[in-house]
Tab-separated table of N, CA and C in Angstrom:
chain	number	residue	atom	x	y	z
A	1	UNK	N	-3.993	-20.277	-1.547
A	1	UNK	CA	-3.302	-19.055	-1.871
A	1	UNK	C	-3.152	-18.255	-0.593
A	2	UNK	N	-1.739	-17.567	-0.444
A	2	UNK	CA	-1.923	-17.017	0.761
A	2	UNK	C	-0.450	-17.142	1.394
A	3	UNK	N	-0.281	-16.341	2.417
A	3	UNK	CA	0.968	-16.493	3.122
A	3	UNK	C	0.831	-16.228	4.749
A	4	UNK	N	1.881	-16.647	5.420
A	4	UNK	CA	1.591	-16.013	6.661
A	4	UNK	C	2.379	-14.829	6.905
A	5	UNK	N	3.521	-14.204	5.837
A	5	UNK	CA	4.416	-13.515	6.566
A	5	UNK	C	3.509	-11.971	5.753
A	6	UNK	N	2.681	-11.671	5.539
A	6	UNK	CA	2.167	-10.836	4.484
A	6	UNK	C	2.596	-10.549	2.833
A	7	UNK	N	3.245	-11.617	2.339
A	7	UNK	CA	3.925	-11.183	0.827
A	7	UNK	C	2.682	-11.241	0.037
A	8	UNK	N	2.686	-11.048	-0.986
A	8	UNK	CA	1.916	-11.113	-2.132
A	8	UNK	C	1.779	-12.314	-2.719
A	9	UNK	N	0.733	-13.289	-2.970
A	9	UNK	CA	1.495	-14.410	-3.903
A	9	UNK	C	0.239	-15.024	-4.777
A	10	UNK	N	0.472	-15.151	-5.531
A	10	UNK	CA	-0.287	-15.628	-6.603
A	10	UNK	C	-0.197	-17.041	-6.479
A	11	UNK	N	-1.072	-18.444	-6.943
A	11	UNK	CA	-0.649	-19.525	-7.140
A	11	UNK	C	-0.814	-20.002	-8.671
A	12	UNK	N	0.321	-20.954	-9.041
A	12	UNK	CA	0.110	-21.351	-10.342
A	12	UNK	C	-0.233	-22.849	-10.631
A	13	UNK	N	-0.754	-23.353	-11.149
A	13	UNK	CA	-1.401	-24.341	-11.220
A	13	UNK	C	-1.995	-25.070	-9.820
A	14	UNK	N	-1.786	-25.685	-9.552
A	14	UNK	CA	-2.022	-26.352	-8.038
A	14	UNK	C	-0.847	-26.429	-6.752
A	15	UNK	N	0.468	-26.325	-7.761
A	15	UNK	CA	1.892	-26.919	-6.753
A	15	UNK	C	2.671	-25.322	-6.727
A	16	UNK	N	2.991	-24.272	-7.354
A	16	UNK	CA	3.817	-23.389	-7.172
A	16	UNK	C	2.893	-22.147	-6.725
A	17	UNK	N	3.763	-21.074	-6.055
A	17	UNK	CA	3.308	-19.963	-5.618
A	17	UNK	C	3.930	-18.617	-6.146
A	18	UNK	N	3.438	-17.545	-6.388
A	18	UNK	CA	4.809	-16.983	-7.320
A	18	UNK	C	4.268	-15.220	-6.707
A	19	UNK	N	5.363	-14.803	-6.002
A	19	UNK	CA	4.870	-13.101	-6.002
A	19	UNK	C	4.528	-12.398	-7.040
A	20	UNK	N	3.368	-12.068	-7.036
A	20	UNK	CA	2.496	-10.817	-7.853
A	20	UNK	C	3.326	-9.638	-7.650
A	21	UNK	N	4.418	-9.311	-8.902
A	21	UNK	CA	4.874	-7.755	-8.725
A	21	UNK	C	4.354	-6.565	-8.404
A	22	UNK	N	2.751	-6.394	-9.029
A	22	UNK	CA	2.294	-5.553	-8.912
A	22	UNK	C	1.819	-5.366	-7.326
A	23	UNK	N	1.171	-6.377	-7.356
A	23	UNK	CA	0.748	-6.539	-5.797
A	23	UNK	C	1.651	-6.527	-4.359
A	24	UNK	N	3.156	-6.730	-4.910
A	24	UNK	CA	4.119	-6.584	-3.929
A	24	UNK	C	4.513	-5.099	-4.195
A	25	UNK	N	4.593	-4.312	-5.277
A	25	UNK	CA	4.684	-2.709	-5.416
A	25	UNK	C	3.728	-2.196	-4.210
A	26	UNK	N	2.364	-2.602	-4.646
A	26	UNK	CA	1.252	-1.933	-3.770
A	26	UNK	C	2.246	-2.170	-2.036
A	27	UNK	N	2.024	-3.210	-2.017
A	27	UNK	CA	2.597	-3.114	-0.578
A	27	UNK	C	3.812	-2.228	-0.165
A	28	UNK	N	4.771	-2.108	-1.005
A	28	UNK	CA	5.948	-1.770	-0.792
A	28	UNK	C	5.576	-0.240	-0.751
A	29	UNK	N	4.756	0.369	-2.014
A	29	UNK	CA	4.410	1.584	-1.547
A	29	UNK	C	3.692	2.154	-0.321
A	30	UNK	N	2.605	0.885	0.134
A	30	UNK	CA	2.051	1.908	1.260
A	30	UNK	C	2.925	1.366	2.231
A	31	UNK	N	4.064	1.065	2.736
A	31	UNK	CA	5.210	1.158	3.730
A	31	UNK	C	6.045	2.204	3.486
A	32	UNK	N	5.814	2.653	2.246
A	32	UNK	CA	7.227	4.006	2.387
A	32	UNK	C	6.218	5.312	2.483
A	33	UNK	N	5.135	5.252	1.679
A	33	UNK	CA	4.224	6.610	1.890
A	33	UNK	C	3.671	6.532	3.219
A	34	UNK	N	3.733	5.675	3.885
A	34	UNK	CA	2.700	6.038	5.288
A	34	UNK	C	3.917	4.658	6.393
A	35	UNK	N	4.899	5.062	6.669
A	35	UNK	CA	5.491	3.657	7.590
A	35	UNK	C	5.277	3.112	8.779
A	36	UNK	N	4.197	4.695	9.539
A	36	UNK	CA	3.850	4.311	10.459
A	36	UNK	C	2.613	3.437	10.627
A	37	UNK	N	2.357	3.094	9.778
A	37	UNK	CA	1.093	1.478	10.009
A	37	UNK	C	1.504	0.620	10.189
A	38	UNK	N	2.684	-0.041	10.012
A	38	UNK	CA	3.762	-0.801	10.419
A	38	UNK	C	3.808	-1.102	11.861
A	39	UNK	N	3.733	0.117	12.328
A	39	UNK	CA	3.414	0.535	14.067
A	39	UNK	C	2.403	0.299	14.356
A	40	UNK	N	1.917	0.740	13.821
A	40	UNK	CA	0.222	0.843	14.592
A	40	UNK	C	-0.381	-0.805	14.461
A	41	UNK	N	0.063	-1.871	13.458
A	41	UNK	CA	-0.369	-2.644	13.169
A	41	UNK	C	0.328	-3.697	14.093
A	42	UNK	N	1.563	-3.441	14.834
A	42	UNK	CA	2.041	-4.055	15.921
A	42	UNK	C	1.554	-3.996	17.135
A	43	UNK	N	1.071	-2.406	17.262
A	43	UNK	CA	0.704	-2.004	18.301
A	43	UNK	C	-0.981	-2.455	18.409
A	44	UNK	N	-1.762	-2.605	17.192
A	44	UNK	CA	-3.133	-3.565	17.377
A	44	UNK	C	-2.986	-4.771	17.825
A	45	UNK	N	-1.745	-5.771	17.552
A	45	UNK	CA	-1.830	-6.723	17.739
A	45	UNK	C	-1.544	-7.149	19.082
A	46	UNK	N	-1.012	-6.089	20.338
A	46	UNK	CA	-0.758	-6.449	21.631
A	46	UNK	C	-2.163	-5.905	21.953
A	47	UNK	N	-3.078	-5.250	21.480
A	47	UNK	CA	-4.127	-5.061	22.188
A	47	UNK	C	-5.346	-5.757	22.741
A	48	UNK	N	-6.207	-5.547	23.322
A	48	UNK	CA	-7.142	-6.509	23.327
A	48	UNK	C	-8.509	-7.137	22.079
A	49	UNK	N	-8.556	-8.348	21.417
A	49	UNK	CA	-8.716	-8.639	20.318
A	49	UNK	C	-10.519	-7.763	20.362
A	50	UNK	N	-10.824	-7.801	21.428
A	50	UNK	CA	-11.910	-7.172	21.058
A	50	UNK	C	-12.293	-5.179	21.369
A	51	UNK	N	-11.053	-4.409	21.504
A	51	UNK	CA	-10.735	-3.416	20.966
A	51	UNK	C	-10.581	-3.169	19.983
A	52	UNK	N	-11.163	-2.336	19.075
A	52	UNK	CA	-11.294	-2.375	17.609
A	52	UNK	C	-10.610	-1.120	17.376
A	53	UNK	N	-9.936	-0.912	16.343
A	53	UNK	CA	-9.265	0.373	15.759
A	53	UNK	C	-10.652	1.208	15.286
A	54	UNK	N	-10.804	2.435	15.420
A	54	UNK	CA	-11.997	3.387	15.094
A	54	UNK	C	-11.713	3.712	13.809
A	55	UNK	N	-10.425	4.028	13.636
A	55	UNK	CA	-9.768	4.752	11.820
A	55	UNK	C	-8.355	4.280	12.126
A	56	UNK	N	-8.550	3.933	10.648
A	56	UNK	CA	-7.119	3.232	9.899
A	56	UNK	C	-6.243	4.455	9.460
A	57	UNK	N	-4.940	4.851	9.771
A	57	UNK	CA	-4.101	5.544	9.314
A	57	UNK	C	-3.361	5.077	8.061
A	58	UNK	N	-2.882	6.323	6.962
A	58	UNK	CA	-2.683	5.967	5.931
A	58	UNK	C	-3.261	5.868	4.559
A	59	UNK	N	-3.102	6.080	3.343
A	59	UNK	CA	-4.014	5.241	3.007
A	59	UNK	C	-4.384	3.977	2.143
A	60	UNK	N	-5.520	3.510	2.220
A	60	UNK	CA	-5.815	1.981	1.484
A	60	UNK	C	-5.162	1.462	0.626
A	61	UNK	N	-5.364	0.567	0.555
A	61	UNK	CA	-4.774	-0.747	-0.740
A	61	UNK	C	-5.443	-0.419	-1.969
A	62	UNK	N	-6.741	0.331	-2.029
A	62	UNK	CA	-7.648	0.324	-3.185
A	62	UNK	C	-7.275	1.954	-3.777
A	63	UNK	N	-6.854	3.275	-3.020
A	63	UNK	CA	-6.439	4.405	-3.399
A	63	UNK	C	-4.951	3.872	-3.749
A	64	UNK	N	-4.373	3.668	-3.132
A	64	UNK	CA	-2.562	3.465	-4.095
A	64	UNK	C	-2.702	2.660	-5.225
A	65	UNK	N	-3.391	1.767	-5.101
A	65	UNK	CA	-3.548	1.302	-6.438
A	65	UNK	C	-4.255	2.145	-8.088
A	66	UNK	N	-5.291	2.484	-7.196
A	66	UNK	CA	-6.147	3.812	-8.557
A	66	UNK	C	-4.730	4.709	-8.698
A	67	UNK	N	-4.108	5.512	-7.667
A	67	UNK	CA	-3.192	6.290	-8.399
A	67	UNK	C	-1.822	5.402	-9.146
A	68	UNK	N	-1.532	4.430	-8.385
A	68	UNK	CA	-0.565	4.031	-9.169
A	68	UNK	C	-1.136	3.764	-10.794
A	69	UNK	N	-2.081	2.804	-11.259
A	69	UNK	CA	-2.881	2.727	-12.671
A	69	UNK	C	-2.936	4.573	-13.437
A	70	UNK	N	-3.185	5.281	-12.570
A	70	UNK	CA	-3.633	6.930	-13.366
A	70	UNK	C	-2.413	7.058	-13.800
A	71	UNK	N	-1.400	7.181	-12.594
A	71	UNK	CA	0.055	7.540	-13.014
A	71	UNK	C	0.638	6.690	-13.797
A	72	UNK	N	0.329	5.457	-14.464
A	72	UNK	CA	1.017	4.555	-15.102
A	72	UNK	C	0.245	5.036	-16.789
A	73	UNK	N	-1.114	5.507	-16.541
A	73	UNK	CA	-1.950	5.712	-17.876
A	73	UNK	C	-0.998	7.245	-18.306
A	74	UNK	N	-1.180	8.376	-17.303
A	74	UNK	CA	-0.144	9.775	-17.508
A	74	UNK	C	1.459	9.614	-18.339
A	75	UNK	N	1.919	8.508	-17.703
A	75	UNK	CA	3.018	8.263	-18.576
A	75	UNK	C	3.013	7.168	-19.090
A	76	UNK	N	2.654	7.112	-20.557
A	76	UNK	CA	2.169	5.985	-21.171
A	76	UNK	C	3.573	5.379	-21.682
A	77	UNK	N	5.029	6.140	-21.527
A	77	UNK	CA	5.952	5.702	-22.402
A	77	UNK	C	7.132	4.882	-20.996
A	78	UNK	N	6.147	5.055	-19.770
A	78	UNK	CA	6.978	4.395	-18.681
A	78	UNK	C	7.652	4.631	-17.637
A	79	UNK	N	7.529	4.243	-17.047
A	79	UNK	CA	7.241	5.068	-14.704
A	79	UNK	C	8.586	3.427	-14.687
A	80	UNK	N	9.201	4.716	-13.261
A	80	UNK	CA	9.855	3.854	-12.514
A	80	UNK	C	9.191	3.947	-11.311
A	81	UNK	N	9.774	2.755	-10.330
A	81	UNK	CA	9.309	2.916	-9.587
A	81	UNK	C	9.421	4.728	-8.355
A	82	UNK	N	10.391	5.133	-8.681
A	82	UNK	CA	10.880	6.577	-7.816
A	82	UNK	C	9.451	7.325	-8.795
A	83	UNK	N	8.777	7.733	-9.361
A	83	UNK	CA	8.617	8.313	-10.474
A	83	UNK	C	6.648	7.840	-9.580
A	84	UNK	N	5.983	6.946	-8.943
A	84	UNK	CA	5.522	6.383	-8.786
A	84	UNK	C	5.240	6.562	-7.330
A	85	UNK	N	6.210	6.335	-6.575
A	85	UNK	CA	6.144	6.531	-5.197
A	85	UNK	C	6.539	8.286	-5.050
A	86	UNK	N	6.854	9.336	-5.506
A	86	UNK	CA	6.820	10.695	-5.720
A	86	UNK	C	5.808	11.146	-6.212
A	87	UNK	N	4.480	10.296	-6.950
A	87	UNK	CA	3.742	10.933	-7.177
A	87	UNK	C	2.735	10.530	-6.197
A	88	UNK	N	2.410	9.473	-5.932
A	88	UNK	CA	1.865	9.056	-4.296
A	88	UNK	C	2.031	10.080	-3.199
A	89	UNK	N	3.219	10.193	-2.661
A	89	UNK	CA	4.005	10.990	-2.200
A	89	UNK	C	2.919	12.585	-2.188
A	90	UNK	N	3.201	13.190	-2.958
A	90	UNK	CA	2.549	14.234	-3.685
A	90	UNK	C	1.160	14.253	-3.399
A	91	UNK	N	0.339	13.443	-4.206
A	91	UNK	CA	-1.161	13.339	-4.141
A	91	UNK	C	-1.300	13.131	-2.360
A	92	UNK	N	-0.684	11.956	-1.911
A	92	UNK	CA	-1.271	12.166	-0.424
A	92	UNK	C	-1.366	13.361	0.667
A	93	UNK	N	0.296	14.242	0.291
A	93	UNK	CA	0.797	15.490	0.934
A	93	UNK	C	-0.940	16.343	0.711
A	94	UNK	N	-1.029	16.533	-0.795
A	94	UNK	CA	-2.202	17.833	-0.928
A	94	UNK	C	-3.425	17.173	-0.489
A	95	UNK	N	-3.975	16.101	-0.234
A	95	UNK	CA	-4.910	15.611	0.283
A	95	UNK	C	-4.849	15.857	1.439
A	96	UNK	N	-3.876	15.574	2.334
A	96	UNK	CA	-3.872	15.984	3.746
A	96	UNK	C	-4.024	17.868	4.266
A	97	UNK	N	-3.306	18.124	3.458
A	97	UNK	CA	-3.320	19.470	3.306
A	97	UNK	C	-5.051	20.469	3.198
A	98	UNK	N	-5.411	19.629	1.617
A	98	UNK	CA	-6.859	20.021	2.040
A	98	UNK	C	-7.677	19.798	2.966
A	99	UNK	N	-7.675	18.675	4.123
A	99	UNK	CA	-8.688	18.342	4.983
A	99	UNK	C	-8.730	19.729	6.060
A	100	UNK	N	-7.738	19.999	6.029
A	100	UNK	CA	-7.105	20.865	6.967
A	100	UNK	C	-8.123	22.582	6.710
């Protein structure tokens, strides 16, 4: 299981591979809520392998996911994706806001 280009993929029986929607959402959201990791994750990779990043910009695979599930439980009758990435959107803005 696995890819090299970063997609999502599930495997099904032994011979096919099949993208995980949900799991390709997750991704797709943290590229539009945060795009500059995109950068930064290019810019780790010309560095030296044993320079380590101190803090990850953005945030995690494991927070977009909890809000995407809350926001999917909030509207139990059905989220688009705009509806989803605006509320991401949102929650991250006042989070940043409070650190401050």
């Amino acid at each position: 299981m696995g890819d090299t280009n970063g997609a999502s993929l599930i495997e099904i029986g032994d011979q096919e591979e099949v993208e995980d929607p949900f799991l390709a959402f997750l991704d797709y959201a943290r590229t539009v809520i945060s795009p500059e990791d995109d950068e930064d994750e290019k810019e780790e990779s010309k560095r030296d392998p044993g320079e380590a990043m101190t803090e990850a910009s953005g945030p995690g695979w494991g927070w977009v996911a909890s809000r995407i599930l809350k926001t999917c439980t909030a509207y139990s009758s059905g989220v688009t994706a705009a509806i989803l990435l605006s509320d991401l959107s949102q929650v991250l803005l006042i989070s940043l806001i409070l650190r401050f």
